[in-house]
Coordinates of C-alpha atoms and ligand atoms in Angstrom, one line a residue:
X1193 CA 116.9 124.5 107.7
X1194 CA 117.8 121.9 105.2
X1195 CA 120.9 119.8 105.3
X1196 CA 122.5 121.8 102.5
X1197 CA 122.2 125.1 104.3
X1198 CA 123.4 123.5 107.4
X1199 CA 126.5 121.7 106.2
X1200 CA 129.1 123.6 104.3
X1201 CA 130.3 120.2 103.0
X1202 CA 127.9 119.0 100.3
X1203 CA 129.3 115.5 100.4
X1204 CA 128.1 114.9 104.0
X1205 CA 124.6 114.2 103.0
X1206 CA 125.5 112.8 99.6
X1207 CA 125.1 109.2 98.5
X1208 CA 127.6 107.9 96.0
X1209 CA 127.0 105.1 93.5
X1210 CA 130.0 103.2 92.2
X1211 CA 130.0 102.1 88.6
X1212 CA 132.3 99.4 87.3
X1213 CA 132.2 100.7 83.7
X1214 CA 133.0 97.5 81.9
X1215 CA 130.1 95.7 83.5
X1216 CA 127.4 98.5 83.6
X1217 CA 126.0 99.0 80.1
X1218 CA 127.4 98.2 76.7
X1219 CA 126.3 100.6 73.9
X1220 CA 128.0 99.2 70.8
X1221 CA 127.7 95.4 71.1
X1222 CA 131.4 94.6 71.8
X1223 CA 130.3 93.0 75.1
X1224 CA 132.1 95.6 77.3
X1225 CA 130.3 98.4 79.1
X1226 CA 131.3 101.9 78.1
X1227 CA 130.7 105.6 78.7
X1228 CA 127.9 106.0 76.2
X1229 CA 126.2 103.1 78.0
X1230 CA 126.4 105.0 81.3
X1231 CA 124.9 108.1 79.6
X1232 CA 122.0 105.9 78.4
X1233 CA 121.3 104.8 82.0
X1234 CA 121.4 108.2 83.7
X1235 CA 117.7 108.3 84.1
X1236 CA 117.8 105.2 86.2
X1237 CA 120.5 106.8 88.5
X1238 CA 118.4 110.0 88.7
X1239 CA 115.4 107.9 89.9
X1240 CA 117.5 106.3 92.5
X1241 CA 118.4 109.8 93.7
X1242 CA 122.2 109.5 94.1
X1243 CA 124.4 112.6 94.2
X1244 CA 127.6 111.3 92.7
X1245 CA 129.0 108.4 90.6
X1246 CA 132.4 107.0 91.3
X1247 CA 133.7 105.5 88.1
X1248 CA 136.2 102.8 88.3
X1249 CA 139.2 103.7 86.0
X1250 CA 138.3 104.5 82.4
X1251 CA 141.7 105.9 81.4
X1252 CA 143.9 104.3 78.8
X1253 CA 145.1 101.0 79.9
X1254 CA 146.3 97.6 78.7
X1255 CA 143.6 96.2 81.2
X1256 CA 145.9 93.7 82.9
X1257 CA 144.0 94.6 86.1
X1258 CA 140.9 96.0 84.5
X1259 CA 142.1 99.6 84.2
X1260 CA 144.0 99.8 87.5
X1261 CA 147.1 99.8 85.3
X1262 CA 147.0 103.1 83.5
X1263 CA 149.1 103.9 80.5
X1264 CA 147.8 107.4 79.8
X1265 CA 146.1 109.4 82.6
X1266 CA 144.9 112.0 80.1
X1267 CA 143.2 109.8 77.7
X1268 CA 140.2 107.5 77.9
X1269 CA 140.6 103.8 76.9
X1270 CA 139.1 103.3 73.4
X1271 CA 137.1 100.4 74.9
X1272 CA 135.2 102.9 77.0
X1273 CA 135.0 105.8 74.5
X1274 CA 137.1 109.0 74.3
X1275 CA 137.6 112.3 76.1
X1276 CA 134.5 113.8 74.3
X1277 CA 132.4 110.9 75.7
X1278 CA 133.7 111.7 79.2
X1279 CA 132.8 115.3 78.8
X1280 CA 129.4 114.3 77.6
X1281 CA 129.0 112.1 80.6
X1282 CA 129.9 114.9 83.0
X1283 CA 127.4 117.2 81.2
X1284 CA 124.6 114.6 81.2
X1285 CA 125.1 113.7 84.9
X1286 CA 125.0 117.4 85.7
X1287 CA 121.4 117.6 84.4
X1288 CA 120.5 115.2 87.2
X1289 CA 122.7 117.0 89.8
X1290 CA 125.0 114.1 89.8
X1291 CA 128.8 114.6 90.0
X1292 CA 131.4 112.3 88.5
X1293 CA 134.2 111.0 90.7
X1294 CA 137.2 109.6 88.9
X1295 CA 139.4 106.8 90.1
X1296 CA 143.0 108.0 90.4
X1297 CA 145.6 105.2 90.4
X1298 CA 148.6 107.1 91.7
X1299 CA 150.6 104.4 93.4
X1300 CA 151.6 102.7 90.1
X1301 CA 151.3 103.0 86.4
X1302 CA 151.0 100.4 83.7
X1303 CA 154.4 99.1 82.4
X1304 CA 153.1 100.5 79.0
X1305 CA 153.0 104.0 80.3
X1306 CA 155.4 106.3 78.4
X1307 CA 157.2 107.1 81.6
X1308 CA 158.0 103.5 82.3
X1309 CA 159.0 102.8 78.7
X1310 CA 161.4 105.7 79.0
X1311 CA 162.6 104.7 82.5
X1312 CA 163.6 101.2 81.2
X1313 CA 165.8 102.6 78.5
X1314 CA 168.7 103.6 80.7
X1315 CA 169.7 104.6 84.2
X1316 CA 170.3 108.2 83.0
X1317 CA 167.0 108.6 81.3
X1318 CA 165.1 111.5 83.0
X1319 CA 162.2 109.1 83.7
X1320 CA 164.3 106.4 85.3
X1321 CA 163.8 107.9 88.7
X1322 CA 160.0 108.0 88.3
X1323 CA 160.0 104.4 89.5
X1324 CA 161.6 102.4 92.3
X1325 CA 164.8 100.6 91.3
X1326 CA 167.5 98.5 93.0
X1327 CA 170.7 97.3 91.6
X1328 CA 171.3 93.6 91.8
X1329 CA 172.1 90.3 90.3
X1330 CA 169.7 88.1 88.3
X1331 CA 168.1 85.6 90.7
X1332 CA 169.2 87.4 93.8
X1333 CA 166.2 89.4 94.9
X1334 CA 166.7 92.7 96.8
X1335 CA 164.5 91.2 99.5
X1336 CA 161.6 88.8 99.9
X1337 CA 158.7 91.2 99.6
X1338 CA 155.7 89.8 97.7
X1339 CA 153.2 91.3 95.3
X1340 CA 149.6 91.5 96.3
X1341 CA 148.6 89.3 93.4
X1342 CA 151.3 86.7 94.1
X1343 CA 155.0 86.3 93.3
X1344 CA 157.9 88.6 94.2
X1345 CA 157.5 92.3 94.3
X1346 CA 160.7 92.7 92.3
X1347 CA 161.0 92.3 88.6
X1348 CA 164.4 91.9 86.9
X1349 CA 165.4 94.1 83.9
X1350 CA 168.5 92.5 82.4
X1351 CA 169.4 95.5 80.2
X1352 CA 169.8 97.7 83.3
X1353 CA 171.0 95.1 85.8
X1354 CA 168.3 96.3 88.1
X1355 CA 165.1 95.3 89.7
X1356 CA 162.0 97.4 89.8
X1357 CA 159.4 97.4 92.6
X1358 CA 155.8 96.5 92.1
X1359 CA 153.3 96.0 94.9
X1360 CA 150.7 94.6 92.5
X1361 CA 151.4 92.9 89.1
X1362 CA 154.8 93.1 87.3
X1363 CA 152.8 95.1 84.8
X1364 CA 152.0 97.7 87.5
X1365 CA 155.4 99.3 88.4
X1366 CA 155.3 101.5 91.5
X1367 CA 155.8 105.2 91.1
X1368 CA 158.5 106.9 93.1
X1369 CA 156.8 109.6 95.1
X1370 CA 160.1 110.7 96.6
X1371 CA 160.7 112.3 93.2
X1372 CA 159.2 115.9 93.2
X1373 CA 158.9 115.8 89.4
X1374 CA 156.6 112.7 89.6
X1375 CA 154.4 114.6 92.1
X1376 CA 154.3 117.7 89.9
X1377 CA 153.2 115.7 86.8
X1378 CA 150.5 114.1 88.9
X1379 CA 149.2 117.4 90.1
X1380 CA 149.1 118.9 86.6
X1381 CA 147.1 115.9 85.4
X1382 CA 144.6 116.2 88.2
X1383 CA 144.1 119.9 87.6
X1384 CA 143.5 119.0 83.9
X1385 CA 140.6 116.7 84.9
X1386 CA 139.3 119.2 87.4
X1387 CA 139.1 121.7 84.6
X1388 CA 136.9 119.3 82.7
X1389 CA 134.4 119.4 85.5
X1390 CA 135.2 116.3 87.4
X1391 CA 133.5 116.4 90.8
X1392 CA 135.8 114.4 92.9
X1393 CA 138.4 111.6 93.1
X1394 CA 138.7 108.2 94.6
X1395 CA 142.4 107.5 95.3
X1396 CA 143.4 103.9 94.7
X1397 CA 145.6 102.3 97.4
X1398 CA 146.7 105.7 98.4
X1399 CA 148.2 104.5 101.7
X1400 CA 150.9 102.6 99.7
X1401 CA 152.4 105.6 97.9
X1402 CA 155.1 106.3 100.5
X1403 CA 156.6 102.8 100.5
X1404 CA 160.0 102.1 101.8
X1405 CA 160.9 98.8 100.2
X1406 CA 164.3 98.5 102.0
X1407 CA 162.5 98.5 105.3
X1408 CA 159.7 96.2 104.0
X1409 CA 157.2 99.1 104.4
X1410 CA 154.3 99.1 102.0
X1411 CA 151.5 101.2 103.6
X1412 CA 151.6 104.0 106.1
X1413 CA 155.1 105.0 105.2
X1414 CA 156.8 107.8 107.1
X1415 CA 156.2 110.5 104.4
X1416 CA 152.6 109.5 103.6
X1417 CA 150.7 112.4 105.2
X1418 CA 153.3 114.9 104.0
X1419 CA 152.7 113.7 100.4
X1420 CA 148.9 113.7 100.8
X1421 CA 148.8 117.2 102.2
X1422 CA 150.9 118.5 99.3
X1423 CA 148.7 116.7 96.8
X1424 CA 145.6 118.1 98.4
X1425 CA 146.9 121.6 98.6
X1426 CA 148.1 121.6 95.0
X1427 CA 144.9 120.1 93.6
X1428 CA 141.7 119.2 95.5
X1429 CA 141.7 122.3 97.6
X1430 CA 141.3 124.5 94.5
X1431 CA 137.9 123.1 94.0
X1432 CA 134.8 121.9 95.9
X1433 CA 135.4 118.2 95.5
X1434 CA 134.6 115.0 97.3
X1435 CA 137.8 112.9 97.8
X1436 CA 138.1 109.5 99.2
X1437 CA 141.2 107.5 99.7
X1438 CA 141.4 103.7 99.7
X1439 CA 143.3 102.8 102.9
X1440 CA 143.5 99.2 103.9
X1441 CA 145.9 100.1 106.6
X1442 CA 143.8 102.8 108.3
X1443 CA 143.1 102.8 112.0
X1444 CA 140.6 105.4 113.4
X1445 CA 143.6 107.5 114.5
X1446 CA 145.1 107.6 111.0
X1447 CA 141.6 108.2 109.5
X1448 CA 141.3 111.3 111.6
X1449 CA 144.3 112.7 109.8
X1450 CA 143.0 111.7 106.4
X1451 CA 139.6 113.1 107.0
X1452 CA 140.5 116.1 109.1
X1453 CA 137.6 118.6 108.9
X1454 CA 140.2 121.4 108.1
X1455 CA 140.3 119.8 104.6
X1456 CA 144.1 119.4 104.6
X1457 CA 143.9 115.8 103.2
X1458 CA 140.7 114.1 101.9
X1459 CA 137.0 114.2 102.6
X1460 CA 137.1 110.7 103.9
X1461 CA 138.7 107.3 103.5
X1462 CA 137.6 103.7 102.9
X1463 CA 138.7 101.7 105.8
X1464 CA 138.4 97.9 105.7
X1465 CA 138.5 96.7 109.3
X1466 CA 135.0 95.2 109.2
X1467 CA 135.6 93.8 105.7
X1468 CA 138.4 91.5 107.0
X1469 CA 136.4 89.9 109.7
X1470 CA 135.3 86.7 108.0
X1471 CA 138.8 85.3 107.4
X1472 CA 141.2 83.4 109.6
X1473 CA 143.3 85.8 111.6
X1474 CA 146.7 86.6 110.1
X1475 CA 145.8 84.7 106.9
X1476 CA 144.5 85.7 103.5
X1477 CA 141.0 86.6 102.6
X1478 CA 140.7 83.1 100.9
X1479 CA 141.0 81.4 104.3
X1480 CA 137.4 81.6 105.2
X1481 CA 136.0 81.9 108.7
X1482 CA 132.5 82.7 110.0
X1483 CA 131.6 86.3 110.7
X1484 CA 132.1 87.2 114.4
X1485 CA 128.9 89.2 114.8
X1486 CA 129.6 90.9 118.1
X1487 CA 133.0 91.9 116.8
X1488 CA 131.4 93.4 113.7
X1489 CA 129.2 95.6 116.0
X1490 CA 132.2 96.6 118.1
X1491 CA 134.3 97.6 115.2
X1492 CA 131.7 99.6 113.3
X1493 CA 130.8 101.3 116.6
X1494 CA 134.4 102.3 117.2
X1495 CA 134.7 103.9 113.8
X1496 CA 131.4 105.7 114.4
X1497 CA 132.3 107.1 117.8
X1498 CA 135.9 107.9 117.2
X1499 CA 135.4 109.9 114.0
X1500 CA 132.3 111.8 115.3
X1501 CA 133.1 115.5 115.2
X1502 CA 136.7 115.1 114.1
X1503 CA 136.6 113.1 110.9
X1504 CA 134.2 111.5 108.5
X1505 CA 133.3 107.9 107.7
X1506 CA 132.6 106.4 104.4
X1507 CA 129.9 103.7 104.7
X1508 CA 130.0 100.6 102.4
X1509 CA 129.5 96.9 102.2
X1510 CA 130.5 96.4 98.6
X1511 CA 132.8 97.5 95.9
X1512 CA 134.4 96.0 92.8
X1513 CA 136.9 94.0 94.9
X1514 CA 134.4 92.5 97.3
X1515 CA 131.8 89.7 97.1
X1516 CA 128.1 90.7 97.1
X1517 CA 127.0 91.6 100.6
X1518 CA 123.6 89.8 100.4
X1519 CA 125.4 86.5 99.7
X1520 CA 128.1 87.3 102.2
X1521 CA 126.4 88.5 105.4
X1522 CA 122.8 88.3 104.3
X1523 CA 120.8 85.5 102.8
X1524 CA 120.7 85.1 99.1
X1525 CA 118.0 82.3 99.3
X1526 CA 114.7 82.5 101.0
X1527 CA 115.3 85.9 102.6
X1528 CA 117.2 87.7 99.8
X1529 CA 114.9 90.7 99.7
X1530 CA 114.5 91.1 103.5
X1531 CA 118.2 90.7 104.2
X1532 CA 119.3 93.0 101.4
X1533 CA 117.1 95.7 102.8
X1534 CA 118.2 95.0 106.3
X1535 CA 121.8 95.5 105.4
X1536 CA 120.9 98.7 103.5
X1537 CA 119.0 100.1 106.5
X1538 CA 121.7 99.2 108.9
X1539 CA 124.4 100.9 106.9
X1540 CA 122.5 104.0 105.8
X1541 CA 121.4 104.8 109.3
X1542 CA 125.0 105.4 110.4
X1543 CA 127.0 108.6 110.2
X1544 CA 129.1 109.0 107.1
X1545 CA 128.7 109.1 103.3
X1546 CA 127.1 105.9 102.0
X1547 CA 128.4 104.2 98.8
X1548 CA 126.2 101.9 96.8
X1549 CA 127.9 99.5 94.4
X1550 CA 126.1 98.8 91.1
X1551 CA 123.5 96.1 91.5
X1552 CA 123.6 96.2 95.3
X1553 CA 120.4 98.2 95.1
X1554 CA 118.8 95.2 93.3
X1555 CA 120.1 92.6 95.7
X1556 CA 122.4 91.1 93.1
X1557 CA 124.2 88.0 94.3
X1558 CA 127.5 86.1 94.1
X1559 CA 128.1 83.6 91.3
X1560 CA 129.5 80.1 91.4
X1561 CA 131.3 79.7 88.1
X1562 CA 133.8 77.1 87.0
X1563 CA 137.4 78.3 86.8
X1564 CA 137.2 78.8 83.0
X1565 CA 134.5 81.4 83.4
X1566 CA 136.5 83.7 85.7
X1567 CA 138.4 86.7 84.3
X1568 CA 140.1 88.3 87.4
X1569 CA 143.8 88.1 87.5
X1570 CA 143.8 87.8 91.3
X1571 CA 141.5 84.7 91.1
X1572 CA 143.4 83.1 88.3
X1573 CA 146.8 83.6 90.0
X1574 CA 145.5 82.4 93.4
X1575 CA 143.9 79.3 91.8
X1576 CA 147.2 78.4 90.1
X1577 CA 149.3 79.1 93.3
X1578 CA 147.1 77.1 95.6
X1579 CA 146.3 74.1 93.4
X1580 CA 150.1 73.8 92.7
X1581 CA 150.8 74.1 96.4
X1582 CA 148.5 71.1 97.0
X1583 CA 145.3 72.7 98.2
X1584 CA 142.2 70.6 97.4
X1585 CA 140.5 72.0 94.2
X1586 CA 137.1 72.1 95.9
X1587 CA 138.5 74.2 98.8
X1588 CA 140.0 76.6 96.4
X1589 CA 136.8 76.9 94.4
X1590 CA 134.8 77.4 97.7
X1591 CA 137.1 80.4 98.5
X1592 CA 136.6 81.8 95.0
X1593 CA 132.9 81.5 95.2
X1594 CA 132.9 83.2 98.6
X1595 CA 135.5 86.0 98.1
X1596 CA 136.4 86.3 94.4
X1597 CA 136.3 89.8 93.0
X1598 CA 134.4 88.6 89.9
X1599 CA 131.3 88.2 92.1
X1600 CA 130.9 91.9 91.9
X1601 CA 132.0 92.2 88.3
X1602 CA 129.3 90.3 86.5
X1603 CA 127.1 92.4 84.2
X1604 CA 124.5 94.7 85.6
X1605 CA 121.1 93.0 85.5
X1606 CA 118.8 95.5 83.7
X1607 CA 115.9 93.3 82.5
X1608 CA 114.9 89.7 81.7
X1609 CA 116.0 89.7 78.0
X1610 CA 119.1 88.0 76.8
X1611 CA 122.3 89.0 78.6
X1612 CA 120.1 90.9 81.1
X1613 CA 119.9 93.9 78.7
X1614 CA 123.6 94.6 79.3
X1615 CA 124.8 93.9 75.8
X1616 CA 123.7 92.8 72.4
X1617 CA 127.0 91.0 71.9
X1618 CA 128.8 88.5 74.0
X1619 CA 129.5 89.8 77.5
X1620 CA 133.2 89.8 78.5
X1621 CA 132.2 87.8 81.6
X1622 CA 129.1 85.6 82.0
X1623 CA 125.9 87.1 83.2
X1624 CA 124.6 85.8 86.6
X1625 CA 122.0 83.1 85.7
X1626 CA 119.5 84.6 88.0
X1627 CA 118.9 87.7 85.9
X1628 CA 115.3 86.8 85.0
X1629 CA 114.4 87.0 88.6
X1630 CA 116.7 89.8 89.7
X1631 CA 116.8 92.8 87.5
X1632 CA 116.2 96.6 87.5
X1633 CA 113.1 96.5 85.3
X1634 CA 111.1 94.4 87.7
X1635 CA 112.1 96.6 90.7
X1636 CA 112.0 100.2 89.7
X1637 CA 108.2 100.4 89.7
X1638 CA 107.6 98.0 92.6
X1639 CA 107.2 100.0 95.8
X1640 CA 108.3 97.0 97.9
X1641 CA 111.5 96.4 95.9
X1642 CA 115.1 96.6 97.2
X1643 CA 115.6 99.4 94.8
X1644 CA 112.9 101.4 96.4
X1645 CA 114.2 100.7 99.8
X1646 CA 117.5 102.3 98.8
X1647 CA 115.7 105.2 97.1
X1648 CA 113.8 105.9 100.3
X1649 CA 117.0 105.7 102.4
X1650 CA 118.6 108.3 100.1
X1651 CA 115.6 110.6 100.5
X1652 CA 115.5 110.2 104.3
X1653 CA 119.1 111.2 104.6
X1654 CA 118.2 114.5 102.8
X1655 CA 115.1 115.1 104.9
X1656 CA 116.4 114.4 108.3
X1657 CA 119.5 116.2 109.6
X1658 CA 120.0 113.6 112.2
X1659 CA 121.3 111.1 109.6
X1660 CA 124.2 113.5 109.0
X1661 CA 124.7 115.1 112.4
X1662 CA 123.6 112.7 115.1
X1663 CA 126.0 111.0 117.4
X1664 CA 126.1 107.2 117.7
X1665 CA 125.5 104.8 120.6
X1666 CA 125.4 101.1 120.2
X1667 CA 122.5 99.4 122.0
X1668 CA 122.3 95.8 123.2
X1669 CA 126.0 95.3 122.8
X1670 CA 126.2 91.7 123.6
X1671 CA 123.0 90.6 121.8
X1672 CA 123.8 87.7 119.5
X1673 CA 121.1 88.5 117.0
X1674 CA 120.4 92.2 117.0
X1675 CA 122.3 95.1 115.6
X1676 CA 120.7 98.2 117.1
X1677 CA 121.9 101.7 117.7
X1678 CA 120.7 105.2 118.6
X1679 CA 121.5 108.5 116.9
X1680 CA 121.0 111.7 118.6
X1681 CA 121.3 115.4 117.8
X1682 CA 120.0 118.4 119.7
X1683 CA 116.5 118.1 118.2
X1684 CA 115.8 114.4 117.6
X1685 CA 116.6 110.8 118.5
X1686 CA 116.7 108.1 116.0
X1687 CA 116.7 104.3 116.6
X1688 CA 117.9 101.7 114.1
X1689 CA 117.0 98.1 114.9
X1690 CA 118.1 95.2 112.8
X1691 CA 117.6 91.4 113.3
X1692 CA 120.8 90.2 111.6
X1693 CA 119.8 86.6 111.2
X1694 CA 117.0 84.3 109.9
X1695 CA 115.2 83.5 113.1
X1696 CA 112.2 85.2 114.6
X1697 CA 113.2 86.7 117.9
X1698 CA 111.8 88.8 120.7
X1699 CA 111.9 92.5 120.2
X1700 CA 113.7 93.9 123.2
X1701 CA 113.2 97.6 122.4
X1702 CA 109.5 97.6 122.1
X1703 CA 108.9 100.1 124.8
X1704 CA 111.7 102.5 123.8
X1705 CA 110.2 103.0 120.3
X1706 CA 106.5 102.9 121.3
X1707 CA 106.2 106.7 121.1
X1708 CA 108.4 107.1 118.0
X1709 CA 107.5 107.4 114.4
X1710 CA 108.6 104.6 112.1
X1711 CA 110.5 106.0 109.0
X1712 CA 111.3 102.8 107.2
X1713 CA 111.1 99.1 107.6
X1714 CA 111.6 96.0 105.5
X1715 CA 108.3 94.2 106.1
X1716 CA 104.8 95.3 105.0
X1717 CA 103.1 95.9 108.3
X1718 CA 103.8 95.1 111.9
X1719 CA 101.3 92.6 113.3
X1720 CA 103.0 91.7 116.5
X1721 CA 105.1 94.5 118.0
X1722 CA 106.8 92.1 120.4
X1723 CA 108.8 90.2 117.8
X1724 CA 111.3 90.8 115.0
X1725 CA 110.9 88.5 112.0
X1726 CA 113.9 87.1 110.0
X1727 CA 116.2 90.0 109.0
X1728 CA 113.6 92.5 110.1
X1729 CA 114.9 96.1 110.2
X1730 CA 113.3 99.4 111.2
X1731 CA 114.2 103.0 111.7
X1732 CA 112.3 105.1 114.2
X1733 CA 112.6 108.8 115.0
X1734 CA 111.2 111.2 117.6
Ligands
GLC1495 C1 142.8 98.7 94.5 C2 141.7 98.4 93.5 C3 141.9 97.1 92.9 C4 143.2 97.0 92.2 C5 144.4 97.5 93.2 C6 145.6 97.8 92.4 O1 142.8 97.8 95.6 O2 140.5 98.6 94.2 O3 140.8 96.7 92.1 O4 143.5 95.7 91.7 O5 144.0 98.6 93.9 O6 145.5 99.0 91.7
CA1496 CA1 131.1 98.6 74.5

């Protein structure tokens, strides 16, 4: 029996590939990636073997936050193309059995959205209550809540003598989910996209929709799951979709609600507990700290075991908001190839749906630009705030180099020609200078490449039910170097062993895997079975 027959839910053995459209492939020389560009590269994605593409937002937007500020949910931004191009993309992807997942930004709109332009006109305007307002006096803020990208979360509108609430930029006013009319408009819009053949949705900061600003509540508000259940019932449940919520505030308990197998909410959520480990506790992501390795093992294990059988994990190291994993927890120097493959093997062996972020399958790395070369509003605001507050410039730059979102947003490295084959014009953000060494062209046909390691992992997940079904047990819990675990179902046992660091060490599980078959590894051949080389990783099965 194959996985598909075995699992009613197709997305359980699927692998999703995230595209950040403005940095993937430009088709018309304006330096910005677009939908026609993605269509041109579908063959590459087909080769990799992925099942779905999560597209970061392509709807109409002033691009204050690269599309996470939508001014028309039912139109495509001209920078990316038009609705016909979107339909062509859905159709082209279908030829490769690839579904398109759209990014739904439902917590807020752009301040240029028609609803907000109306809302600002007067307190009696029917759209006024689509947003979150508080009466007040200029200069006397309703409270001291801050926006995620700096500054107050309240913005004054003198004509109305009111403040509106925004958890992100002032150009991203929060929608008022208490208003049933807002919810209804959202459902109609989602059904419209479903009708066009969209295969799923990723829900931006969905845990923040039920905010209660008077109580200082941003995420996990009291009505959150009520809203999500209604949303799911009115839309997603009418189709066979994959849905994934972005939930920075999720605990395993909460994630069980979100990903309840009864389908009442989403398929799964992105949780970020492991992602916050390399920062000082209680501080911001910019306040760097070394990765506590044992803690990483504990946290990932907890998510694996707690959701087993009663929820579903999404598996990821990377997205458009995070630095490149090979630079972050791997080694982007001498052992770039080995460590990139190790991180892939470690993640793809777990239970859940893996997400690959564009370029991760090539081992693309972080960049170290000067401040003028960054484009991300979060980086630019933080730079200003911290340098004005007296932080040393070099410390601020070190944080940006380590954690800045633009690390993930540099153009996709296709080949070794000018601009890495991304554009014939001037790219909107500089290409990483290592594109001649790291690019798709040199990897696709090289059986030992990182690309082919990912490809093989995707295939294995489809061949072996144990990837999808097996339970999870962490091995060697206190080992300071090795991340190893066992997966087990009623037929098979699988062992994943990873040396997480750059030293050669003794292989403690030699005996355990002596009668098992090796499915994949990141070194050519094993000469000495009693050791693990730097970043060595293997999967065994029996
Ligand atoms: C999410 C997105 C991020 C965006 C923010 C506001 O965290 O991933 O890119 O800036 O929401 O929409
Ligand atoms: Ca373009």
